[in-house]
Amino acid sequence: MAVPTEKTLRQRTTVTFAQSTTTFSSSDATDATDINDIEEDEKTKEPVTSVFTVAEQRQSLAVLAVLTVLAFISRFYKIDDPDEVVFDEVHFGKFASYYLRRSYYFDVHPPLAKLMLAAMGYFAGYDGHYLFDTIGENYITNNAPYIALRSLPAFLGALTVPIVYMTMREAGFPIVTCALAGFFIAFDNMFVTQTRLILLDSMLVFFMVCSIYSYVRFYKTRNNPFSTRWWTWLFATGVSIALTTSVKMVGLFTVATIGVAVIWDLWVLLDVRRGLTMQEFMNHFWARALALILVPFIIYLFWFWVHFAILTRSGPGDDFMSSEFQETLKGNSMADGLYIKYGDNITIRHRDTSVYLHSHPHHYPRTYDDGRVSSAGQQVTGYTHSDDNNIWQVASSDPNDPKIGEQVMDKDVIRLLHIATSSWLLAHDVASPTMSTNEEITTYSTEEDGSRINETTFQIVLESGGDKLRTIASSFKLLHMDTKIAIWTHSQKLPAWGFEQQEINGNKNLVQKSNLWWSDSVEGKDPSEIEEEESNKPVKQRSFILKFLELQGKMFSQNAGLTGKHPYQSQPIEWPFLAKGISFWTQNETRKQIYLIGNPIGMWIAAGSLAVIVGVVGADVLSRRRGFYPMNQDAQKRFYYATGFFFVGWALHYFPFFLMGRALFLHHYMPALVFSYMILAAVHAFIFVEGVDGPISDPGPGMRPRPLRRAVVPAMAYGTAAVLMVVHLASFLYFAPLSYGTSAIDVQGLANRKFLSQWEFHFAK
């Protein structure tokens, strides 16, 4: 028996002829993605302007309007409650206040979303007087316009829903499919909680979906390259990805998603059978490079220019930046600093805990309470008060070259002499008093034979303040040359034998930000001794590019250094299954709480739809390998090009988190969750909708006629979509008290809602 061909197995469709078009979502079986369809141009009939009838378009607008209203209701419902600082509002509300004060601050995220919040505060008449210091502080008491500030994220969060709907519609899906995707996002508990507070994720997700929508619209104009509509949507895509990245650096995942689609598009255009000359192909390439690389980069730079133009005064972010940067800020105290020279007697303080590096003529006990043995050397501790035992002399590592009077530079190797006891700071491979994994820090008398000089040498590594060691301005690490540890301290106090002073030890984690120290004084000198040209420094000018590059480096390094443990952090593998939430806010008097959690039913169904995608693709590939074609060509292309694109978006917004070493949280899954809900709806259409609508792309000039195809949406599709929506809505309402924090739940109610043991609700007992 002859093996059936793909053509004989295609679904029969009632057709009429319309002008050939191409769509991003499926290419609608056109010549854009199927090289075998490329034929010579033919005369066409009058082009079909839309595959959808006027009645369908009106119905779609009505559904879109209803979804938009529902989204606004879910975001703005009791937005004034709670009237207290919630979770990371403590950070982003504070940053908005700093803009209005024009005080320089530092954050690991780009500035756009915080500038938007500050602008909202400005238009509300806010002057930045309140600094959002503590979670639970009352907004009304502090006269802060929190409703206005929350309204911006809520507004953009609500608009995300109609944009997702329109994206699905432009990609060729029927109304019921688009409504399903929009509905699931409108009533997801995590989206509602995260987008009605003074946080950044609402802006991030909004600009991300704008990017996807714009690219879909651009791709649909591909039959009319370099037309006004083609350029409009290409630049709209570039602007959108620029705004996404200007909110958070994870916006680069959106750039990657668009980049994959563009590379595929260019690869198709490069085929010789497309009929493009190399010059025509390069025109396509350079147009995309202009709109999707150069323009976004300029826009990204622009927001940092605004950032620097506003923040002209000294503020809490000064210490993160170099002395050259700080000298561009009004009111900065850099002029009061002194350059430290070899032979100077200085005091050294820990950047995080402010204790002095201290030693005294008392020794570690020979044996600790846990049985471990020490060196019984002289104690080196962290002391909170000014004292003569805090003074250390900076000496050269080479006794034959003392370098007296020379300035101490970045990467210099030095020794530190404790003046009061005439002994050298020393680190060695002996466990510290409280941490067996860290090294003991002690001293070595100058009266000894000098055989241990290698254990007393440390490298100065400057993290800020330029390339010369300076009081006040310079943050530095002391890295032990022999055992490769950093001098470090933490808040734990030593027992009575250590006078309950803070432990100093050797940290093997050299990149940890708590390794930083600074010098607050040079003994016997006063800032007035600085030469005239060094004193009373006026505000200096520095090029924007240098400031931009320095800030980018600080942002990346600080973000990578966020490795500290947090009780509500989670791993990416847990996110699709909603294994762990985040406690945002509690109020003991009323037993109210806000607990960030997604819609469990919706998220679990979405996770299942991801598995369906993998299964369908695997089955289709294997079947086609054996000469059997289970899907008609139109449905197959819609599945691969539209649903496949959404799957790529989900993967690129999810899997990179597995490579990150920093602390991660459930809300990092929000961009990927948007794609997973779009995939859920697309899978529903694949299962229950017969055929596809097409062509849906803009018609091109002089192309051959193409068949007009209409999808058949049976009652089963509407029924199953309705069931999914009802179940999703019921789940949303069940967990809504935890999402809004507007009402308390009794102990039994919390126990009933604890679907997973990892969910750590407050007041559950």
PDB file of N, CA and C in Angstrom, residues 138-174:
ATOM      1  N   ASN A 138       2.776  53.498  58.788  1.00  0.00           N
ATOM      2  CA  ASN A 138       1.504  53.998  58.286  1.00  0.00           C
ATOM      3  C   ASN A 138       1.702  55.147  57.313  1.00  0.00           C
ATOM      4  N   TYR A 139       1.076  55.036  56.153  1.00  0.00           N
ATOM      5  CA  TYR A 139       1.184  56.072  55.123  1.00  0.00           C
ATOM      6  C   TYR A 139       0.436  57.339  55.509  1.00  0.00           C
ATOM      7  N   ILE A 140      -0.731  57.170  56.085  1.00  0.00           N
ATOM      8  CA  ILE A 140      -1.552  58.338  56.411  1.00  0.00           C
ATOM      9  C   ILE A 140      -0.876  59.188  57.465  1.00  0.00           C
ATOM     10  N   THR A 141      -0.311  58.537  58.480  1.00  0.00           N
ATOM     11  CA  THR A 141       0.407  59.268  59.521  1.00  0.00           C
ATOM     12  C   THR A 141       1.564  60.068  58.935  1.00  0.00           C
ATOM     13  N   ASN A 142       2.219  59.505  57.924  1.00  0.00           N
ATOM     14  CA  ASN A 142       3.379  60.158  57.318  1.00  0.00           C
ATOM     15  C   ASN A 142       3.023  61.007  56.096  1.00  0.00           C
ATOM     16  N   ASN A 143       1.729  61.143  55.836  1.00  0.00           N
ATOM     17  CA  ASN A 143       1.249  62.021  54.762  1.00  0.00           C
ATOM     18  C   ASN A 143       1.902  61.693  53.422  1.00  0.00           C
ATOM     19  N   ALA A 144       1.906  60.391  53.084  1.00  0.00           N
ATOM     20  CA  ALA A 144       2.495  59.939  51.823  1.00  0.00           C
ATOM     21  C   ALA A 144       1.381  59.604  50.834  1.00  0.00           C
ATOM     22  N   PRO A 145       1.489  60.037  49.566  1.00  0.00           N
ATOM     23  CA  PRO A 145       0.438  59.788  48.562  1.00  0.00           C
ATOM     24  C   PRO A 145       0.522  58.374  47.993  1.00  0.00           C
ATOM     25  N   TYR A 146       0.337  57.385  48.848  1.00  0.00           N
ATOM     26  CA  TYR A 146       0.578  56.007  48.443  1.00  0.00           C
ATOM     27  C   TYR A 146      -0.445  55.513  47.418  1.00  0.00           C
ATOM     28  N   ILE A 147      -1.667  56.033  47.465  1.00  0.00           N
ATOM     29  CA  ILE A 147      -2.670  55.590  46.493  1.00  0.00           C
ATOM     30  C   ILE A 147      -2.263  56.013  45.086  1.00  0.00           C
ATOM     31  N   ALA A 148      -1.789  57.244  44.954  1.00  0.00           N
ATOM     32  CA  ALA A 148      -1.336  57.717  43.640  1.00  0.00           C
ATOM     33  C   ALA A 148      -0.154  56.891  43.153  1.00  0.00           C
ATOM     34  N   LEU A 149       0.783  56.587  44.053  1.00  0.00           N
ATOM     35  CA  LEU A 149       1.958  55.811  43.657  1.00  0.00           C
ATOM     36  C   LEU A 149       1.577  54.380  43.275  1.00  0.00           C
ATOM     37  N   ARG A 150       0.620  53.798  44.003  1.00  0.00           N
ATOM     38  CA  ARG A 150       0.181  52.442  43.672  1.00  0.00           C
ATOM     39  C   ARG A 150      -0.647  52.408  42.389  1.00  0.00           C
ATOM     40  N   SER A 151      -1.266  53.514  42.062  1.00  0.00           N
ATOM     41  CA  SER A 151      -2.155  53.537  40.900  1.00  0.00           C
ATOM     42  C   SER A 151      -1.406  53.320  39.590  1.00  0.00           C
ATOM     43  N   LEU A 152      -0.179  53.785  39.513  1.00  0.00           N
ATOM     44  CA  LEU A 152       0.579  53.615  38.271  1.00  0.00           C
ATOM     45  C   LEU A 152       0.843  52.138  37.970  1.00  0.00           C
ATOM     46  N   PRO A 153       1.412  51.365  38.897  1.00  0.00           N
ATOM     47  CA  PRO A 153       1.581  49.930  38.619  1.00  0.00           C
ATOM     48  C   PRO A 153       0.251  49.230  38.369  1.00  0.00           C
ATOM     49  N   ALA A 154      -0.790  49.618  39.111  1.00  0.00           N
ATOM     50  CA  ALA A 154      -2.093  48.979  38.925  1.00  0.00           C
ATOM     51  C   ALA A 154      -2.642  49.257  37.528  1.00  0.00           C
ATOM     52  N   PHE A 155      -2.478  50.484  37.058  1.00  0.00           N
ATOM     53  CA  PHE A 155      -2.957  50.868  35.729  1.00  0.00           C
ATOM     54  C   PHE A 155      -2.257  50.063  34.644  1.00  0.00           C
ATOM     55  N   LEU A 156      -0.939  49.988  34.730  1.00  0.00           N
ATOM     56  CA  LEU A 156      -0.183  49.239  33.719  1.00  0.00           C
ATOM     57  C   LEU A 156      -0.429  47.738  33.851  1.00  0.00           C
ATOM     58  N   GLY A 157      -0.609  47.263  35.080  1.00  0.00           N
ATOM     59  CA  GLY A 157      -0.928  45.852  35.272  1.00  0.00           C
ATOM     60  C   GLY A 157      -2.258  45.484  34.652  1.00  0.00           C
ATOM     61  N   ALA A 158      -3.236  46.385  34.761  1.00  0.00           N
ATOM     62  CA  ALA A 158      -4.538  46.140  34.144  1.00  0.00           C
ATOM     63  C   ALA A 158      -4.432  46.155  32.623  1.00  0.00           C
ATOM     64  N   LEU A 159      -3.642  47.074  32.065  1.00  0.00           N
ATOM     65  CA  LEU A 159      -3.503  47.164  30.610  1.00  0.00           C
ATOM     66  C   LEU A 159      -2.789  45.952  30.018  1.00  0.00           C
ATOM     67  N   THR A 160      -2.057  45.223  30.840  1.00  0.00           N
ATOM     68  CA  THR A 160      -1.389  44.016  30.349  1.00  0.00           C
ATOM     69  C   THR A 160      -2.397  43.017  29.789  1.00  0.00           C
ATOM     70  N   VAL A 161      -3.561  42.946  30.411  1.00  0.00           N
ATOM     71  CA  VAL A 161      -4.576  41.967  30.003  1.00  0.00           C
ATOM     72  C   VAL A 161      -5.066  42.215  28.576  1.00  0.00           C
ATOM     73  N   PRO A 162      -5.538  43.426  28.238  1.00  0.00           N
ATOM     74  CA  PRO A 162      -5.975  43.626  26.845  1.00  0.00           C
ATOM     75  C   PRO A 162      -4.853  43.482  25.823  1.00  0.00           C
ATOM     76  N   ILE A 163      -3.629  43.812  26.200  1.00  0.00           N
ATOM     77  CA  ILE A 163      -2.531  43.671  25.236  1.00  0.00           C
ATOM     78  C   ILE A 163      -2.262  42.191  24.948  1.00  0.00           C
ATOM     79  N   VAL A 164      -2.346  41.355  25.974  1.00  0.00           N
ATOM     80  CA  VAL A 164      -2.197  39.914  25.751  1.00  0.00           C
ATOM     81  C   VAL A 164      -3.320  39.408  24.854  1.00  0.00           C
ATOM     82  N   TYR A 165      -4.538  39.857  25.121  1.00  0.00           N
ATOM     83  CA  TYR A 165      -5.670  39.467  24.280  1.00  0.00           C
ATOM     84  C   TYR A 165      -5.415  39.858  22.826  1.00  0.00           C
ATOM     85  N   MET A 166      -5.002  41.095  22.591  1.00  0.00           N
ATOM     86  CA  MET A 166      -4.780  41.574  21.226  1.00  0.00           C
ATOM     87  C   MET A 166      -3.626  40.837  20.563  1.00  0.00           C
ATOM     88  N   THR A 167      -2.607  40.459  21.340  1.00  0.00           N
ATOM     89  CA  THR A 167      -1.487  39.697  20.780  1.00  0.00           C
ATOM     90  C   THR A 167      -1.969  38.347  20.264  1.00  0.00           C
ATOM     91  N   MET A 168      -2.772  37.665  21.057  1.00  0.00           N
ATOM     92  CA  MET A 168      -3.313  36.375  20.629  1.00  0.00           C
ATOM     93  C   MET A 168      -4.204  36.540  19.403  1.00  0.00           C
ATOM     94  N   ARG A 169      -4.981  37.607  19.392  1.00  0.00           N
ATOM     95  CA  ARG A 169      -5.887  37.843  18.263  1.00  0.00           C
ATOM     96  C   ARG A 169      -5.099  38.131  16.987  1.00  0.00           C
ATOM     97  N   GLU A 170      -4.079  38.969  17.104  1.00  0.00           N
ATOM     98  CA  GLU A 170      -3.250  39.280  15.936  1.00  0.00           C
ATOM     99  C   GLU A 170      -2.500  38.047  15.438  1.00  0.00           C
ATOM    100  N   ALA A 171      -2.232  37.116  16.327  1.00  0.00           N
ATOM    101  CA  ALA A 171      -1.548  35.884  15.938  1.00  0.00           C
ATOM    102  C   ALA A 171      -2.493  34.882  15.297  1.00  0.00           C
ATOM    103  N   GLY A 172      -3.792  35.235  15.183  1.00  0.00           N
ATOM    104  CA  GLY A 172      -4.716  34.403  14.428  1.00  0.00           C
ATOM    105  C   GLY A 172      -5.589  33.479  15.238  1.00  0.00           C
ATOM    106  N   PHE A 173      -5.619  33.622  16.553  1.00  0.00           N
ATOM    107  CA  PHE A 173      -6.429  32.727  17.379  1.00  0.00           C
ATOM    108  C   PHE A 173      -7.866  33.234  17.477  1.00  0.00           C
ATOM    109  N   PRO A 174      -8.822  32.337  17.647  1.00  0.00           N
ATOM    110  CA  PRO A 174     -10.221  32.757  17.781  1.00  0.00           C
ATOM    111  C   PRO A 174     -10.477  33.483  19.093  1.00  0.00           C
TER     112      PRO A 174
END
